[in-house]
Amino acid sequence: MTPDNIRTKKLPLAYNVGIAVVALAIAAAIVFPTGIGNWVLVVVLGVVFYLIGLQIVAGRIEGSRAARNRMWQAAIYCACVLAILPLASVVWTLVSKGVSRLDGDFFGSSMNNIGARDANGGAYHAIIGTLEQVGIAALMAVPLGVLGAIYLVEYGRGKFAATVRFFVDVMTGIPSIVAGLFVLSFWVLIVSKWFNDGTPQFSGFAASLALTVLMLPTIVRSTEEMLRLVPGPLREGAYALGVPKWKTILKVVLPTALPGIVTGVMLSIARAAGETAPVLLVAGGAAAINFNPFEGGQQSLSLFVYQQAGDASKYAPARAWTAALTLVALVLVLTIAAKLLARRSSLR
């Protein structure tokens, strides 16, 4: 006997579609006349009614056991759809409202000398600031985070390693405003005076320091988990051939875990690129273009979105939506490039 030869009753597709239509109709009849919600609540209630109806109808046709299997399978699919809906809504909103200012002026000019009645002005200075701040933060956070994770997995034993792991877990939930205040009190108000004739100075580098504090715990934890997933026999095989431990880590362990490490690094970069509070506190923001991250205030895309969203000008919301779309596209491009690089460099 094979599955193709087993004759069982199956729920027709028309019944399945009919149950879904009736469930949505009942949900709409409950939500819209009473005014308790919108189409989102209709979809959620429709899913609940659909699962209940599917269990009842499938139980009569296929039996209770097959009906339970079909119901849980449908619940998994519905959960997947409900999880995708918010993401699709965000993407659609960004694209529909952000395309209005996708022009050369937006990407080639700054907000310097742009008044409330001027329709021009762009985010060139914010794009430069985001690339420099996040790039410098990644140059500091990625090596430190990966090396810290290697220590915890390959070398760390005893109370010191447990203490490091504990503080990394604590730093994972630190608010971004706290990181900005720390850099403000330490770097801007104390250290920057040594390089600026005793006057505190905002800078993009200070924002990079705050972003580094936020990126480090994410990189350490994700890299640590990926390194622990590397099979032990790979290490043992290298040791059996007489390969030193440091070379085994460099040539075997890291290439094997590289795709997961890159994912963690890109998650930290995406978080850093979207932070507003640290940049506002220690970089100050600027309307003009500043290519020097070590001197003077500097803008970022996230701060640009925040400022334009609260501006009274009627042209500001369009700039904010386009800047948000640009930030998402920038993170997407960096993620795809990093994934392709990791795929080429991974151990086969």
Tab-separated table of C-alpha atoms in Angstrom:
chain	number	residue	atom	x	y	z
A	1	MET	CA	0.000	0.000	0.000
A	2	THR	CA	1.245	3.474	-0.904
A	3	PRO	CA	-0.208	6.882	-0.041
A	4	ASP	CA	-1.483	7.175	-3.625
A	5	ASN	CA	-3.513	3.972	-3.251
A	6	ILE	CA	-5.108	4.876	0.073
A	7	ARG	CA	-8.674	6.054	-0.448
A	8	THR	CA	-9.774	8.598	2.166
A	9	LYS	CA	-12.281	11.436	2.226
A	10	LYS	CA	-10.695	14.814	1.564
A	11	LEU	CA	-12.082	18.256	2.247
A	12	PRO	CA	-12.794	19.855	-1.166
A	13	LEU	CA	-11.027	23.108	-1.954
A	14	ALA	CA	-14.357	24.819	-2.558
A	15	TYR	CA	-15.386	24.051	1.026
A	16	ASN	CA	-12.133	25.506	2.318
A	17	VAL	CA	-12.600	28.717	0.347
A	18	GLY	CA	-16.246	28.917	1.381
A	19	ILE	CA	-15.337	28.627	5.059
A	20	ALA	CA	-12.830	31.465	4.681
A	21	VAL	CA	-15.362	33.713	2.912
A	22	VAL	CA	-18.068	33.045	5.502
A	23	ALA	CA	-15.602	33.654	8.355
A	24	LEU	CA	-14.530	37.023	6.929
A	25	ALA	CA	-18.177	37.986	6.311
A	26	ILE	CA	-19.123	37.192	9.899
A	27	ALA	CA	-16.109	39.126	11.210
A	28	ALA	CA	-16.983	42.139	9.040
A	29	ALA	CA	-20.619	41.988	10.201
A	30	ILE	CA	-19.425	42.133	13.811
A	31	VAL	CA	-16.683	44.763	13.501
A	32	PHE	CA	-17.948	47.385	11.065
A	33	PRO	CA	-21.502	47.971	12.357
A	34	THR	CA	-20.300	48.188	15.982
A	35	GLY	CA	-17.280	50.377	15.090
A	36	ILE	CA	-14.916	48.486	17.394
A	37	GLY	CA	-12.096	48.297	14.828
A	38	ASN	CA	-10.978	48.364	11.208
A	39	TRP	CA	-9.988	45.808	8.588
A	40	VAL	CA	-7.109	44.544	10.730
A	41	LEU	CA	-9.533	43.338	13.406
A	42	VAL	CA	-11.718	41.863	10.663
A	43	VAL	CA	-8.779	39.781	9.428
A	44	VAL	CA	-7.853	38.626	12.936
A	45	LEU	CA	-11.421	37.637	13.835
A	46	GLY	CA	-11.831	36.086	10.399
A	47	VAL	CA	-8.844	33.836	11.033
A	48	VAL	CA	-10.306	32.723	14.381
A	49	PHE	CA	-13.715	31.980	12.855
A	50	TYR	CA	-12.047	30.233	9.908
A	51	LEU	CA	-10.125	27.869	12.177
A	52	ILE	CA	-13.251	27.067	14.176
A	53	GLY	CA	-15.311	26.457	11.037
A	54	LEU	CA	-12.546	24.398	9.465
A	55	GLN	CA	-12.386	22.168	12.535
A	56	ILE	CA	-16.144	21.572	12.467
A	57	VAL	CA	-16.518	20.942	8.716
A	58	ALA	CA	-13.317	18.910	8.334
A	59	GLY	CA	-14.263	16.822	11.356
A	60	ARG	CA	-17.493	15.745	9.684
A	61	ILE	CA	-15.842	14.930	6.334
A	62	GLU	CA	-12.326	13.686	7.160
A	63	GLY	CA	-12.668	12.591	10.772
A	64	SER	CA	-11.462	14.144	14.012
A	65	ARG	CA	-7.804	13.153	13.652
A	66	ALA	CA	-7.388	14.485	10.108
A	67	ALA	CA	-9.423	17.562	11.053
A	68	ARG	CA	-7.039	18.398	13.894
A	69	ASN	CA	-4.075	18.020	11.585
A	70	ARG	CA	-5.688	20.251	8.961
A	71	MET	CA	-6.677	22.830	11.557
A	72	TRP	CA	-3.169	23.128	13.030
A	73	GLN	CA	-1.660	23.265	9.560
A	74	ALA	CA	-4.036	26.092	8.660
A	75	ALA	CA	-3.189	27.840	11.953
A	76	ILE	CA	0.510	27.771	11.048
A	77	TYR	CA	-0.181	29.246	7.614
A	78	CYS	CA	-2.459	31.920	9.082
A	79	ALA	CA	0.159	32.850	11.684
A	80	CYS	CA	2.705	33.236	8.900
A	81	VAL	CA	0.351	35.500	6.952
A	82	LEU	CA	-0.465	37.583	10.030
A	83	ALA	CA	3.263	38.001	10.726
A	84	ILE	CA	3.923	39.142	7.160
A	85	LEU	CA	1.033	41.623	7.044
A	86	PRO	CA	2.641	44.300	9.282
A	87	LEU	CA	5.899	44.050	7.351
A	88	ALA	CA	4.086	44.335	4.030
A	89	SER	CA	2.097	47.287	5.356
A	90	VAL	CA	5.266	49.095	6.457
A	91	VAL	CA	6.983	48.470	3.125
A	92	TRP	CA	3.941	49.601	1.148
A	93	THR	CA	3.589	52.766	3.246
A	94	LEU	CA	7.278	53.609	2.843
A	95	VAL	CA	7.253	53.059	-0.913
A	96	SER	CA	3.942	54.830	-1.579
A	97	LYS	CA	4.823	57.915	0.478
A	98	GLY	CA	8.576	57.951	-0.098
A	99	VAL	CA	8.714	58.021	-3.887
A	100	SER	CA	7.503	61.621	-4.080
A	101	ARG	CA	10.997	63.037	-3.398
A	102	LEU	CA	13.133	60.405	-5.101
A	103	ASP	CA	14.946	62.900	-7.288
A	104	GLY	CA	18.429	64.237	-7.854
A	105	ASP	CA	17.881	67.270	-5.648
A	106	PHE	CA	17.064	65.112	-2.636
A	107	PHE	CA	20.213	63.008	-2.993
A	108	GLY	CA	22.477	65.840	-4.136
A	109	SER	CA	21.727	68.724	-1.761
A	110	SER	CA	21.478	69.441	1.945
A	111	MET	CA	19.116	71.500	4.091
A	112	ASN	CA	21.536	74.411	4.347
A	113	ASN	CA	19.733	77.740	3.700
A	114	ILE	CA	16.411	75.923	3.162
A	115	GLY	CA	13.454	77.702	4.733
A	116	ALA	CA	9.963	76.548	5.639
A	117	ARG	CA	8.542	77.724	2.289
A	118	ASP	CA	11.245	76.105	0.157
A	119	ALA	CA	10.215	72.893	-1.562
A	120	ASN	CA	13.811	71.913	-2.302
A	121	GLY	CA	16.384	70.535	0.101
A	122	GLY	CA	17.628	67.008	0.469
A	123	ALA	CA	19.345	64.473	2.685
A	124	TYR	CA	22.806	64.316	1.114
A	125	HIS	CA	24.408	65.505	4.360
A	126	ALA	CA	22.398	62.948	6.355
A	127	ILE	CA	23.389	60.090	4.055
A	128	ILE	CA	27.066	61.036	4.397
A	129	GLY	CA	26.716	61.258	8.181
A	130	THR	CA	24.977	57.877	8.452
A	131	LEU	CA	27.601	56.127	6.309
A	132	GLU	CA	30.487	57.628	8.252
A	133	GLN	CA	29.030	57.129	11.723
A	134	VAL	CA	27.849	53.568	11.157
A	135	GLY	CA	31.028	52.688	9.247
A	136	ILE	CA	33.310	53.896	12.043
A	137	ALA	CA	31.135	52.170	14.645
A	138	ALA	CA	31.291	48.905	12.681
A	139	LEU	CA	35.080	49.153	12.383
A	140	MET	CA	35.285	49.367	16.177
A	141	ALA	CA	32.458	47.048	17.218
A	142	VAL	CA	32.834	44.117	14.810
A	143	PRO	CA	36.447	43.132	15.669
A	144	LEU	CA	35.874	43.659	19.392
A	145	GLY	CA	32.599	41.730	19.354
A	146	VAL	CA	33.908	38.784	17.324
A	147	LEU	CA	37.094	38.524	19.391
A	148	GLY	CA	35.063	38.712	22.597
A	149	ALA	CA	32.797	35.901	21.395
A	150	ILE	CA	35.825	33.792	20.413
A	151	TYR	CA	37.206	34.236	23.914
A	152	LEU	CA	33.921	33.224	25.551
A	153	VAL	CA	33.538	30.095	23.401
A	154	GLU	CA	37.090	28.877	22.848
A	155	TYR	CA	39.079	30.146	25.829
A	156	GLY	CA	36.770	31.543	28.506
A	157	ARG	CA	36.497	29.459	31.649
A	158	GLY	CA	35.728	30.294	35.232
A	159	LYS	CA	34.244	33.339	36.918
A	160	PHE	CA	35.761	35.955	34.625
A	161	ALA	CA	34.093	34.507	31.517
A	162	ALA	CA	30.799	34.194	33.399
A	163	THR	CA	31.086	37.836	34.475
A	164	VAL	CA	31.775	38.982	30.914
A	165	ARG	CA	28.818	37.004	29.621
A	166	PHE	CA	26.572	38.476	32.329
A	167	PHE	CA	27.506	42.072	31.502
A	168	VAL	CA	27.044	41.401	27.788
A	169	ASP	CA	23.514	40.181	28.521
A	170	VAL	CA	22.867	43.289	30.605
A	171	MET	CA	24.174	45.595	27.869
A	172	THR	CA	21.893	43.938	25.312
A	173	GLY	CA	18.881	45.676	26.854
A	174	ILE	CA	20.499	49.039	27.535
A	175	PRO	CA	18.419	51.966	26.195
A	176	SER	CA	20.053	53.950	23.417
A	177	ILE	CA	19.589	57.198	25.337
A	178	VAL	CA	21.810	55.808	28.120
A	179	ALA	CA	24.592	55.078	25.635
A	180	GLY	CA	24.264	58.621	24.292
A	181	LEU	CA	24.401	60.118	27.787
A	182	PHE	CA	27.490	58.050	28.620
A	183	VAL	CA	29.376	59.275	25.543
A	184	LEU	CA	28.142	62.828	26.153
A	185	SER	CA	29.436	62.887	29.725
A	186	PHE	CA	32.706	61.109	28.959
A	187	TRP	CA	33.795	62.021	25.437
A	188	VAL	CA	32.035	65.275	24.574
A	189	LEU	CA	32.274	67.029	27.946
A	190	ILE	CA	35.694	65.707	29.019
A	191	VAL	CA	37.865	64.185	26.292
A	192	SER	CA	36.898	66.456	23.400
A	193	LYS	CA	38.131	69.478	25.393
A	194	TRP	CA	41.702	68.226	25.014
A	195	PHE	CA	41.474	68.532	21.216
A	196	ASN	CA	39.434	71.748	20.995
A	197	ASP	CA	41.196	74.300	23.253
A	198	GLY	CA	39.112	73.426	26.302
A	199	THR	CA	35.704	73.682	24.565
A	200	PRO	CA	33.389	70.651	24.344
A	201	GLN	CA	32.631	69.705	20.760
A	202	PHE	CA	29.921	67.639	19.093
A	203	SER	CA	31.098	65.295	16.371
A	204	GLY	CA	30.099	62.338	14.264
A	205	PHE	CA	32.833	60.288	15.920
A	206	ALA	CA	31.107	60.737	19.278
A	207	ALA	CA	27.940	59.337	17.699
A	208	SER	CA	29.999	56.393	16.424
A	209	LEU	CA	31.184	55.708	19.970
A	210	ALA	CA	27.598	55.636	21.224
A	211	LEU	CA	26.568	53.335	18.362
A	212	THR	CA	29.521	51.064	19.156
A	213	VAL	CA	28.223	50.639	22.705
A	214	LEU	CA	24.855	49.574	21.270
A	215	MET	CA	26.310	47.251	18.625
A	216	LEU	CA	28.795	45.355	20.800
A	217	PRO	CA	26.405	43.157	22.851
A	218	THR	CA	24.400	42.111	19.793
A	219	ILE	CA	27.544	41.097	17.923
A	220	VAL	CA	29.010	39.242	20.898
A	221	ARG	CA	25.850	37.262	21.648
A	222	SER	CA	25.037	36.341	18.055
A	223	THR	CA	28.645	35.382	17.266
A	224	GLU	CA	28.883	33.333	20.455
A	225	GLU	CA	25.778	31.345	19.547
A	226	MET	CA	27.026	30.737	16.005
A	227	LEU	CA	30.428	29.552	17.217
A	228	ARG	CA	28.776	27.119	19.615
A	229	LEU	CA	26.865	25.582	16.682
A	230	VAL	CA	30.089	24.610	14.900
A	231	PRO	CA	30.438	20.797	15.248
A	232	GLY	CA	33.157	19.627	17.600
A	233	PRO	CA	34.550	17.030	15.144
A	234	LEU	CA	35.687	19.878	12.856
A	235	ARG	CA	37.901	21.221	15.610
A	236	GLU	CA	39.071	17.743	16.612
A	237	GLY	CA	39.989	16.879	13.017
A	238	ALA	CA	42.121	20.010	12.743
A	239	TYR	CA	43.798	19.310	16.078
A	240	ALA	CA	44.498	15.707	14.993
A	241	LEU	CA	46.370	17.042	11.959
A	242	GLY	CA	48.543	19.175	14.208
A	243	VAL	CA	46.932	22.509	13.367
A	244	PRO	CA	47.368	25.095	16.164
A	245	LYS	CA	44.259	26.255	17.972
A	246	TRP	CA	44.439	29.835	16.697
A	247	LYS	CA	44.707	28.640	13.109
A	248	THR	CA	41.842	26.183	13.613
A	249	ILE	CA	39.656	29.050	14.796
A	250	LEU	CA	40.745	31.257	11.910
A	251	LYS	CA	40.574	28.694	9.101
A	252	VAL	CA	37.872	26.273	10.216
A	253	VAL	CA	35.602	27.638	12.957
A	254	LEU	CA	35.085	31.185	11.687
A	255	PRO	CA	34.410	30.246	8.015
A	256	THR	CA	31.880	27.636	9.165
A	257	ALA	CA	30.019	30.120	11.367
A	258	LEU	CA	30.473	33.086	9.010
A	259	PRO	CA	26.897	33.272	7.598
A	260	GLY	CA	25.416	33.443	11.097
A	261	ILE	CA	28.040	35.931	12.241
A	262	VAL	CA	27.261	38.186	9.275
A	263	THR	CA	23.561	38.040	10.132
A	264	GLY	CA	24.259	39.200	13.680
A	265	VAL	CA	26.570	41.953	12.459
A	266	MET	CA	23.969	43.227	10.000
A	267	LEU	CA	21.298	43.214	12.720
A	268	SER	CA	23.541	45.391	14.870
A	269	ILE	CA	24.298	47.701	11.936
A	270	ALA	CA	20.587	48.036	11.158
A	271	ARG	CA	19.911	48.954	14.779
A	272	ALA	CA	22.752	51.475	14.816
A	273	ALA	CA	21.637	53.086	11.554
A	274	GLY	CA	18.140	53.628	12.943
A	275	GLU	CA	19.141	55.177	16.271
A	276	THR	CA	18.182	58.815	16.804
A	277	ALA	CA	18.749	59.688	20.468
A	278	PRO	CA	22.537	59.098	20.606
A	279	VAL	CA	23.121	61.112	17.424
A	280	LEU	CA	20.954	63.947	18.707
A	281	LEU	CA	22.823	64.070	22.023
A	282	VAL	CA	26.444	63.855	20.866
A	283	ALA	CA	26.459	64.832	17.172
A	284	GLY	CA	23.903	67.614	17.404
A	285	GLY	CA	22.753	67.393	13.827
A	286	ALA	CA	23.626	69.908	11.133
A	287	ALA	CA	21.884	71.378	8.118
A	288	ALA	CA	25.096	71.634	6.105
A	289	ILE	CA	27.348	68.920	4.708
A	290	ASN	CA	30.176	67.854	7.013
A	291	PHE	CA	32.589	65.243	5.679
A	292	ASN	CA	34.790	65.373	8.786
A	293	PRO	CA	33.360	63.077	11.511
A	294	PHE	CA	35.930	64.295	14.066
A	295	GLU	CA	35.002	67.966	14.049
A	296	GLY	CA	31.675	69.779	14.182
A	297	GLY	CA	28.090	68.588	14.273
A	298	GLN	CA	26.917	65.968	11.836
A	299	GLN	CA	23.533	64.769	10.636
A	300	SER	CA	22.186	61.218	10.170
A	301	LEU	CA	19.219	59.814	8.285
A	302	SER	CA	17.361	58.757	11.414
A	303	LEU	CA	17.811	62.189	12.992
A	304	PHE	CA	16.842	63.818	9.684
A	305	VAL	CA	13.588	61.810	9.656
A	306	TYR	CA	12.869	62.831	13.254
A	307	GLN	CA	13.471	66.512	12.573
A	308	GLN	CA	11.526	66.635	9.318
A	309	ALA	CA	8.585	64.705	10.774
A	310	GLY	CA	8.206	67.397	13.444
A	311	ASP	CA	8.803	70.363	11.135
A	312	ALA	CA	5.921	72.744	10.487
A	313	SER	CA	6.708	73.076	6.780
A	314	LYS	CA	4.274	71.399	4.414
A	315	TYR	CA	7.231	70.049	2.423
A	316	ALA	CA	8.867	68.365	5.430
A	317	PRO	CA	6.746	65.169	5.607
A	318	ALA	CA	7.692	64.210	2.045
A	319	ARG	CA	11.386	64.611	2.934
A	320	ALA	CA	10.887	62.488	6.060
A	321	TRP	CA	9.211	59.638	4.174
A	322	THR	CA	11.839	59.641	1.430
A	323	ALA	CA	14.652	59.674	3.998
A	324	ALA	CA	13.042	56.715	5.799
A	325	LEU	CA	12.782	54.827	2.517
A	326	THR	CA	16.422	55.653	1.775
A	327	LEU	CA	17.512	54.358	5.176
A	328	VAL	CA	15.659	51.065	4.697
A	329	ALA	CA	17.054	50.671	1.176
A	330	LEU	CA	20.577	51.402	2.429
A	331	VAL	CA	20.353	48.722	5.121
A	332	LEU	CA	18.878	46.295	2.577
A	333	VAL	CA	21.720	46.848	0.122
A	334	LEU	CA	24.341	46.415	2.848
A	335	THR	CA	22.675	43.217	4.063
A	336	ILE	CA	22.533	41.692	0.575
A	337	ALA	CA	26.163	42.610	-0.104
A	338	ALA	CA	27.283	41.124	3.228
A	339	LYS	CA	25.323	37.923	2.598
A	340	LEU	CA	26.887	37.494	-0.840
A	341	LEU	CA	30.355	38.095	0.587
A	342	ALA	CA	29.766	35.616	3.408
A	343	ARG	CA	28.522	32.985	0.953
A	344	ARG	CA	31.695	33.278	-1.121
A	345	SER	CA	33.960	33.186	1.937
A	346	SER	CA	32.241	30.380	3.871
A	347	LEU	CA	33.829	26.949	4.306
A	348	ARG	CA	32.335	24.386	1.952
